[in-house]
Amino acid sequence: MSSTVHENVKNYYGSRLETSDDLQTNAACSMPSRTLPKSACEALKQVHPDVCKRYFGCGLVIPEKLEGCAVLDLGSGSGRDCYVFSKLVGERGQVIGLDMTDVMIVASQKYVQYHQEKFGYSKPNTVFVKGYMEKLSDAGIQNNSLDVVVSNCVICLCPDKRTVISEAYKVLKEGGELYYSDMYASKAVPDSFKEDPVLWGEGMAGALYWRDLITLMKDIGFSTPHLVAGSHIVVHNPELQRKTGDVKYASGTYRIFKIPQNSIKTKALVTYKGTVPDCAECFEFDASHYFKTNVPVEVGAEMAAILQNTRFSTDFNISMLETTGLNQSSTPQYCHLSPFLLADKLGSSVKQCSKTGH
């Protein structure tokens, strides 16, 4: 699977970058457009400081209700997110961190026992394996074996995104979730960007035009992406500003589901029970869907199918609505899925970030 792009990225993250401060953008510390759940904050505080120091992610990739789940982190880097997941999935859960860089695998493996003892587990629930996102089976990851696949600002570093997303689809169980943050471009990135190793290493050459994400996911079989968070990415380096010109960048976090192909898709009246951990009064599913406890809400056909067929099925009372003429022929505009528009709306563009890596 090795290619020139892979080798450049390996070198960039394996030796050139020592800490998140070495990045040429604010991607590693973009302010999320919603707060972390309490349990995630507590878990993050318990992660070893040396692990956080080499964190290069660009957003928030901690979905709700992970107790007992099997989670795969694509491009796990220093292991920061994996160790947060290790705490959140509990001793019965499983976390796999996959990275193609030897330096990162060695660095992350050093702290497995530390976190096992920190969390009070009788045995480790986290492993790190070397491999490529484009060929998960070569890393020993089985099809239909995972509840959640996450990634934090790594898919933009990969030249073949269709294969990466297809592989994620294969390894997820039916009802499983792909929940990831990545760097997105305001328009299609010129081919000339892809010849620059620094632009590749910073994620700018490989950033997907955000509208192309929707088409890609639907083609592979996933649900429509649901935008969770978005913030503008600021390019600090004047030379990179000159190279990228009028192409703007944003961090976007999306959640996408592998809905069973035979699931019934019709509108429904759903009532949230208040049972998702950390979400007793309201479950903020994404930037457009807020479910208040014990308040019935009508949802569209695809959202109804997601709530029925995923790990959230027991958290809702769902009554299917007999409807006809759902206006399936109209072309959705998807403007509400733009990370740029969400960042503008929430004013999350130029907030000063900390230098702690989280």
PDB file of C-alpha atoms in Angstrom, residues 173-350:
ATOM      1  CA  LYS A 173     -21.619  -4.040  11.818  1.00  0.00           C
ATOM      2  CA  GLU A 174     -25.076  -3.212  10.514  1.00  0.00           C
ATOM      3  CA  GLY A 175     -26.234  -0.241  12.543  1.00  0.00           C
ATOM      4  CA  GLY A 176     -22.633   0.785  13.137  1.00  0.00           C
ATOM      5  CA  GLU A 177     -21.379   4.346  12.985  1.00  0.00           C
ATOM      6  CA  LEU A 178     -18.560   6.193  11.233  1.00  0.00           C
ATOM      7  CA  TYR A 179     -17.893   9.277  13.351  1.00  0.00           C
ATOM      8  CA  TYR A 180     -15.021  11.406  12.229  1.00  0.00           C
ATOM      9  CA  SER A 181     -13.510  14.837  11.977  1.00  0.00           C
ATOM     10  CA  ASP A 182     -11.530  15.954   8.968  1.00  0.00           C
ATOM     11  CA  MET A 183     -10.300  18.979   7.069  1.00  0.00           C
ATOM     12  CA  TYR A 184     -12.564  20.150   4.245  1.00  0.00           C
ATOM     13  CA  ALA A 185     -12.030  22.626   1.425  1.00  0.00           C
ATOM     14  CA  SER A 186     -14.402  25.359   0.268  1.00  0.00           C
ATOM     15  CA  LYS A 187     -14.027  24.095  -3.309  1.00  0.00           C
ATOM     16  CA  ALA A 188     -12.264  21.335  -5.217  1.00  0.00           C
ATOM     17  CA  VAL A 189      -8.534  21.475  -4.465  1.00  0.00           C
ATOM     18  CA  PRO A 190      -6.322  22.049  -7.548  1.00  0.00           C
ATOM     19  CA  ASP A 191      -4.132  19.136  -8.647  1.00  0.00           C
ATOM     20  CA  SER A 192      -1.058  21.354  -8.235  1.00  0.00           C
ATOM     21  CA  PHE A 193      -1.542  21.234  -4.433  1.00  0.00           C
ATOM     22  CA  LYS A 194      -0.979  17.494  -4.504  1.00  0.00           C
ATOM     23  CA  GLU A 195       2.615  17.924  -5.646  1.00  0.00           C
ATOM     24  CA  ASP A 196       3.589  19.768  -2.453  1.00  0.00           C
ATOM     25  CA  PRO A 197       4.637  17.492   0.470  1.00  0.00           C
ATOM     26  CA  VAL A 198       3.977  20.184   3.102  1.00  0.00           C
ATOM     27  CA  LEU A 199       0.461  20.824   1.780  1.00  0.00           C
ATOM     28  CA  TRP A 200      -0.109  17.066   1.946  1.00  0.00           C
ATOM     29  CA  GLY A 201       1.329  16.816   5.449  1.00  0.00           C
ATOM     30  CA  GLU A 202      -0.884  19.663   6.681  1.00  0.00           C
ATOM     31  CA  GLY A 203      -3.957  18.034   5.112  1.00  0.00           C
ATOM     32  CA  MET A 204      -4.598  20.882   2.680  1.00  0.00           C
ATOM     33  CA  ALA A 205      -3.684  19.058  -0.533  1.00  0.00           C
ATOM     34  CA  GLY A 206      -5.920  16.108   0.294  1.00  0.00           C
ATOM     35  CA  ALA A 207      -8.851  17.974   1.806  1.00  0.00           C
ATOM     36  CA  LEU A 208     -12.136  16.961   0.230  1.00  0.00           C
ATOM     37  CA  TYR A 209     -14.608  19.532  -1.064  1.00  0.00           C
ATOM     38  CA  TRP A 210     -17.335  19.208   1.560  1.00  0.00           C
ATOM     39  CA  ARG A 211     -20.152  18.631  -0.948  1.00  0.00           C
ATOM     40  CA  ASP A 212     -18.247  15.707  -2.480  1.00  0.00           C
ATOM     41  CA  LEU A 213     -18.382  13.987   0.918  1.00  0.00           C
ATOM     42  CA  ILE A 214     -22.153  13.605   0.661  1.00  0.00           C
ATOM     43  CA  THR A 215     -22.002  11.978  -2.764  1.00  0.00           C
ATOM     44  CA  LEU A 216     -19.171   9.682  -1.709  1.00  0.00           C
ATOM     45  CA  MET A 217     -20.965   8.407   1.388  1.00  0.00           C
ATOM     46  CA  LYS A 218     -24.224   7.741  -0.437  1.00  0.00           C
ATOM     47  CA  ASP A 219     -22.433   5.926  -3.288  1.00  0.00           C
ATOM     48  CA  ILE A 220     -20.769   3.536  -0.828  1.00  0.00           C
ATOM     49  CA  GLY A 221     -23.993   2.753   1.022  1.00  0.00           C
ATOM     50  CA  PHE A 222     -23.828   4.937   4.111  1.00  0.00           C
ATOM     51  CA  SER A 223     -26.566   7.246   5.310  1.00  0.00           C
ATOM     52  CA  THR A 224     -26.494  10.949   4.564  1.00  0.00           C
ATOM     53  CA  PRO A 225     -23.708  12.520   6.673  1.00  0.00           C
ATOM     54  CA  HIS A 226     -24.907  14.408   9.750  1.00  0.00           C
ATOM     55  CA  LEU A 227     -22.833  17.466  10.620  1.00  0.00           C
ATOM     56  CA  VAL A 228     -21.983  17.566  14.322  1.00  0.00           C
ATOM     57  CA  ALA A 229     -19.443  20.389  14.591  1.00  0.00           C
ATOM     58  CA  GLY A 230     -17.544  22.810  12.410  1.00  0.00           C
ATOM     59  CA  SER A 231     -14.879  25.480  12.777  1.00  0.00           C
ATOM     60  CA  HIS A 232     -12.692  27.474  10.414  1.00  0.00           C
ATOM     61  CA  ILE A 233      -9.053  26.467  10.081  1.00  0.00           C
ATOM     62  CA  VAL A 234      -6.561  29.325  10.051  1.00  0.00           C
ATOM     63  CA  VAL A 235      -3.330  28.988   8.053  1.00  0.00           C
ATOM     64  CA  HIS A 236      -0.519  30.613  10.053  1.00  0.00           C
ATOM     65  CA  ASN A 237       2.316  30.241   7.556  1.00  0.00           C
ATOM     66  CA  PRO A 238       2.470  33.120   4.980  1.00  0.00           C
ATOM     67  CA  GLU A 239       4.031  30.864   2.349  1.00  0.00           C
ATOM     68  CA  LEU A 240       1.199  28.332   2.692  1.00  0.00           C
ATOM     69  CA  GLN A 241      -1.314  31.171   2.540  1.00  0.00           C
ATOM     70  CA  ARG A 242       0.182  32.187  -0.789  1.00  0.00           C
ATOM     71  CA  LYS A 243       0.116  28.618  -2.112  1.00  0.00           C
ATOM     72  CA  THR A 244      -3.502  27.926  -1.153  1.00  0.00           C
ATOM     73  CA  GLY A 245      -4.824  31.247  -2.485  1.00  0.00           C
ATOM     74  CA  ASP A 246      -8.602  31.523  -2.291  1.00  0.00           C
ATOM     75  CA  VAL A 247      -9.177  27.954  -1.068  1.00  0.00           C
ATOM     76  CA  LYS A 248     -10.531  28.100   2.476  1.00  0.00           C
ATOM     77  CA  TYR A 249     -10.471  25.272   4.999  1.00  0.00           C
ATOM     78  CA  ALA A 250     -12.688  24.116   7.829  1.00  0.00           C
ATOM     79  CA  SER A 251     -12.743  21.294  10.329  1.00  0.00           C
ATOM     80  CA  GLY A 252     -15.963  19.318  10.095  1.00  0.00           C
ATOM     81  CA  THR A 253     -17.147  16.472  12.326  1.00  0.00           C
ATOM     82  CA  TYR A 254     -19.743  14.168  10.785  1.00  0.00           C
ATOM     83  CA  ARG A 255     -21.589  11.074  11.918  1.00  0.00           C
ATOM     84  CA  ILE A 256     -22.676   8.557   9.293  1.00  0.00           C
ATOM     85  CA  PHE A 257     -24.444   5.228   9.771  1.00  0.00           C
ATOM     86  CA  LYS A 258     -24.492   1.824   8.119  1.00  0.00           C
ATOM     87  CA  ILE A 259     -28.231   1.338   8.010  1.00  0.00           C
ATOM     88  CA  PRO A 260     -29.470  -2.172   7.130  1.00  0.00           C
ATOM     89  CA  GLN A 261     -30.388  -2.274   3.457  1.00  0.00           C
ATOM     90  CA  ASN A 262     -33.797  -3.809   4.177  1.00  0.00           C
ATOM     91  CA  SER A 263     -34.783  -1.309   6.863  1.00  0.00           C
ATOM     92  CA  ILE A 264     -38.191   0.328   6.534  1.00  0.00           C
ATOM     93  CA  LYS A 265     -37.813   4.004   5.760  1.00  0.00           C
ATOM     94  CA  THR A 266     -40.785   6.156   6.670  1.00  0.00           C
ATOM     95  CA  LYS A 267     -41.315   9.223   8.789  1.00  0.00           C
ATOM     96  CA  ALA A 268     -41.791   8.642  12.503  1.00  0.00           C
ATOM     97  CA  LEU A 269     -42.781  10.300  15.734  1.00  0.00           C
ATOM     98  CA  VAL A 270     -39.916   9.787  18.183  1.00  0.00           C
ATOM     99  CA  THR A 271     -39.665  10.530  21.897  1.00  0.00           C
ATOM    100  CA  TYR A 272     -36.283  10.609  23.587  1.00  0.00           C
ATOM    101  CA  LYS A 273     -36.230   8.845  26.966  1.00  0.00           C
ATOM    102  CA  GLY A 274     -33.294  10.760  28.473  1.00  0.00           C
ATOM    103  CA  THR A 275     -31.215   7.602  28.783  1.00  0.00           C
ATOM    104  CA  VAL A 276     -28.063   8.373  26.761  1.00  0.00           C
ATOM    105  CA  PRO A 277     -25.202   8.946  29.250  1.00  0.00           C
ATOM    106  CA  ASP A 278     -24.421  12.647  29.834  1.00  0.00           C
ATOM    107  CA  CYS A 279     -27.630  13.579  27.991  1.00  0.00           C
ATOM    108  CA  ALA A 280     -30.353  13.405  30.628  1.00  0.00           C
ATOM    109  CA  GLU A 281     -32.265  16.508  29.507  1.00  0.00           C
ATOM    110  CA  CYS A 282     -31.440  16.691  25.811  1.00  0.00           C
ATOM    111  CA  PHE A 283     -29.657  14.540  23.239  1.00  0.00           C
ATOM    112  CA  GLU A 284     -27.833  16.747  20.725  1.00  0.00           C
ATOM    113  CA  PHE A 285     -27.616  14.245  17.889  1.00  0.00           C
ATOM    114  CA  ASP A 286     -26.062  16.710  15.446  1.00  0.00           C
ATOM    115  CA  ALA A 287     -26.112  20.418  14.645  1.00  0.00           C
ATOM    116  CA  SER A 288     -29.687  20.160  13.306  1.00  0.00           C
ATOM    117  CA  HIS A 289     -31.347  17.573  15.558  1.00  0.00           C
ATOM    118  CA  TYR A 290     -31.970  18.189  19.272  1.00  0.00           C
ATOM    119  CA  PHE A 291     -34.118  15.701  21.150  1.00  0.00           C
ATOM    120  CA  LYS A 292     -35.493  16.939  24.465  1.00  0.00           C
ATOM    121  CA  THR A 293     -36.448  14.298  26.992  1.00  0.00           C
ATOM    122  CA  ASN A 294     -40.097  13.214  26.812  1.00  0.00           C
ATOM    123  CA  VAL A 295     -40.889  15.637  23.968  1.00  0.00           C
ATOM    124  CA  PRO A 296     -42.274  13.925  20.825  1.00  0.00           C
ATOM    125  CA  VAL A 297     -40.647  15.049  17.569  1.00  0.00           C
ATOM    126  CA  GLU A 298     -41.455  14.113  13.986  1.00  0.00           C
ATOM    127  CA  VAL A 299     -38.384  13.034  12.021  1.00  0.00           C
ATOM    128  CA  GLY A 300     -37.730  12.138   8.413  1.00  0.00           C
ATOM    129  CA  ALA A 301     -37.492   8.626   7.045  1.00  0.00           C
ATOM    130  CA  GLU A 302     -33.723   8.260   7.181  1.00  0.00           C
ATOM    131  CA  MET A 303     -33.415   9.663  10.708  1.00  0.00           C
ATOM    132  CA  ALA A 304     -36.173   7.286  11.827  1.00  0.00           C
ATOM    133  CA  ALA A 305     -34.240   4.365  10.307  1.00  0.00           C
ATOM    134  CA  ILE A 306     -31.060   5.469  12.101  1.00  0.00           C
ATOM    135  CA  LEU A 307     -32.771   5.694  15.490  1.00  0.00           C
ATOM    136  CA  GLN A 308     -34.435   2.309  14.950  1.00  0.00           C
ATOM    137  CA  ASN A 309     -31.378   0.358  13.811  1.00  0.00           C
ATOM    138  CA  THR A 310     -28.410   1.676  15.794  1.00  0.00           C
ATOM    139  CA  ARG A 311     -27.217   1.549  19.392  1.00  0.00           C
ATOM    140  CA  PHE A 312     -29.644   4.406  20.142  1.00  0.00           C
ATOM    141  CA  SER A 313     -32.740   2.271  19.450  1.00  0.00           C
ATOM    142  CA  THR A 314     -33.429   1.638  23.143  1.00  0.00           C
ATOM    143  CA  ASP A 315     -33.217   5.363  23.934  1.00  0.00           C
ATOM    144  CA  PHE A 316     -36.292   6.323  21.919  1.00  0.00           C
ATOM    145  CA  ASN A 317     -39.948   5.425  21.707  1.00  0.00           C
ATOM    146  CA  ILE A 318     -40.618   5.303  17.972  1.00  0.00           C
ATOM    147  CA  SER A 319     -43.999   5.366  16.256  1.00  0.00           C
ATOM    148  CA  MET A 320     -43.852   5.010  12.487  1.00  0.00           C
ATOM    149  CA  LEU A 321     -46.134   7.339  10.553  1.00  0.00           C
ATOM    150  CA  GLU A 322     -48.122   6.126   7.587  1.00  0.00           C
ATOM    151  CA  THR A 323     -47.273   8.708   4.975  1.00  0.00           C
ATOM    152  CA  THR A 324     -47.373   8.817   1.226  1.00  0.00           C
ATOM    153  CA  GLY A 325     -45.692  11.099  -1.262  1.00  0.00           C
ATOM    154  CA  LEU A 326     -42.584  11.852   0.765  1.00  0.00           C
ATOM    155  CA  ASN A 327     -41.296  14.125  -2.004  1.00  0.00           C
ATOM    156  CA  GLN A 328     -38.425  11.774  -2.738  1.00  0.00           C
ATOM    157  CA  SER A 329     -37.976  13.256  -6.205  1.00  0.00           C
ATOM    158  CA  SER A 330     -36.816  16.667  -5.023  1.00  0.00           C
ATOM    159  CA  THR A 331     -33.053  17.282  -4.893  1.00  0.00           C
ATOM    160  CA  PRO A 332     -31.795  18.063  -1.383  1.00  0.00           C
ATOM    161  CA  GLN A 333     -29.620  21.165  -1.127  1.00  0.00           C
ATOM    162  CA  TYR A 334     -27.607  19.987   1.897  1.00  0.00           C
ATOM    163  CA  CYS A 335     -26.576  23.549   2.818  1.00  0.00           C
ATOM    164  CA  HIS A 336     -27.087  22.666   6.491  1.00  0.00           C
ATOM    165  CA  LEU A 337     -24.255  20.135   6.150  1.00  0.00           C
ATOM    166  CA  SER A 338     -21.574  22.743   5.353  1.00  0.00           C
ATOM    167  CA  PRO A 339     -18.910  23.041   8.108  1.00  0.00           C
ATOM    168  CA  PHE A 340     -18.178  26.550   6.804  1.00  0.00           C
ATOM    169  CA  LEU A 341     -21.745  27.748   7.336  1.00  0.00           C
ATOM    170  CA  LEU A 342     -21.897  26.174  10.794  1.00  0.00           C
ATOM    171  CA  ALA A 343     -18.591  27.813  11.753  1.00  0.00           C
ATOM    172  CA  ASP A 344     -19.916  31.183  10.558  1.00  0.00           C
ATOM    173  CA  LYS A 345     -23.139  30.715  12.478  1.00  0.00           C
ATOM    174  CA  LEU A 346     -21.386  29.858  15.716  1.00  0.00           C
ATOM    175  CA  GLY A 347     -18.508  32.300  15.324  1.00  0.00           C
ATOM    176  CA  SER A 348     -15.914  29.575  15.853  1.00  0.00           C
ATOM    177  CA  SER A 349     -13.382  30.886  13.357  1.00  0.00           C
ATOM    178  CA  VAL A 350     -10.617  32.814  15.079  1.00  0.00           C
TER     179      VAL A 350
END
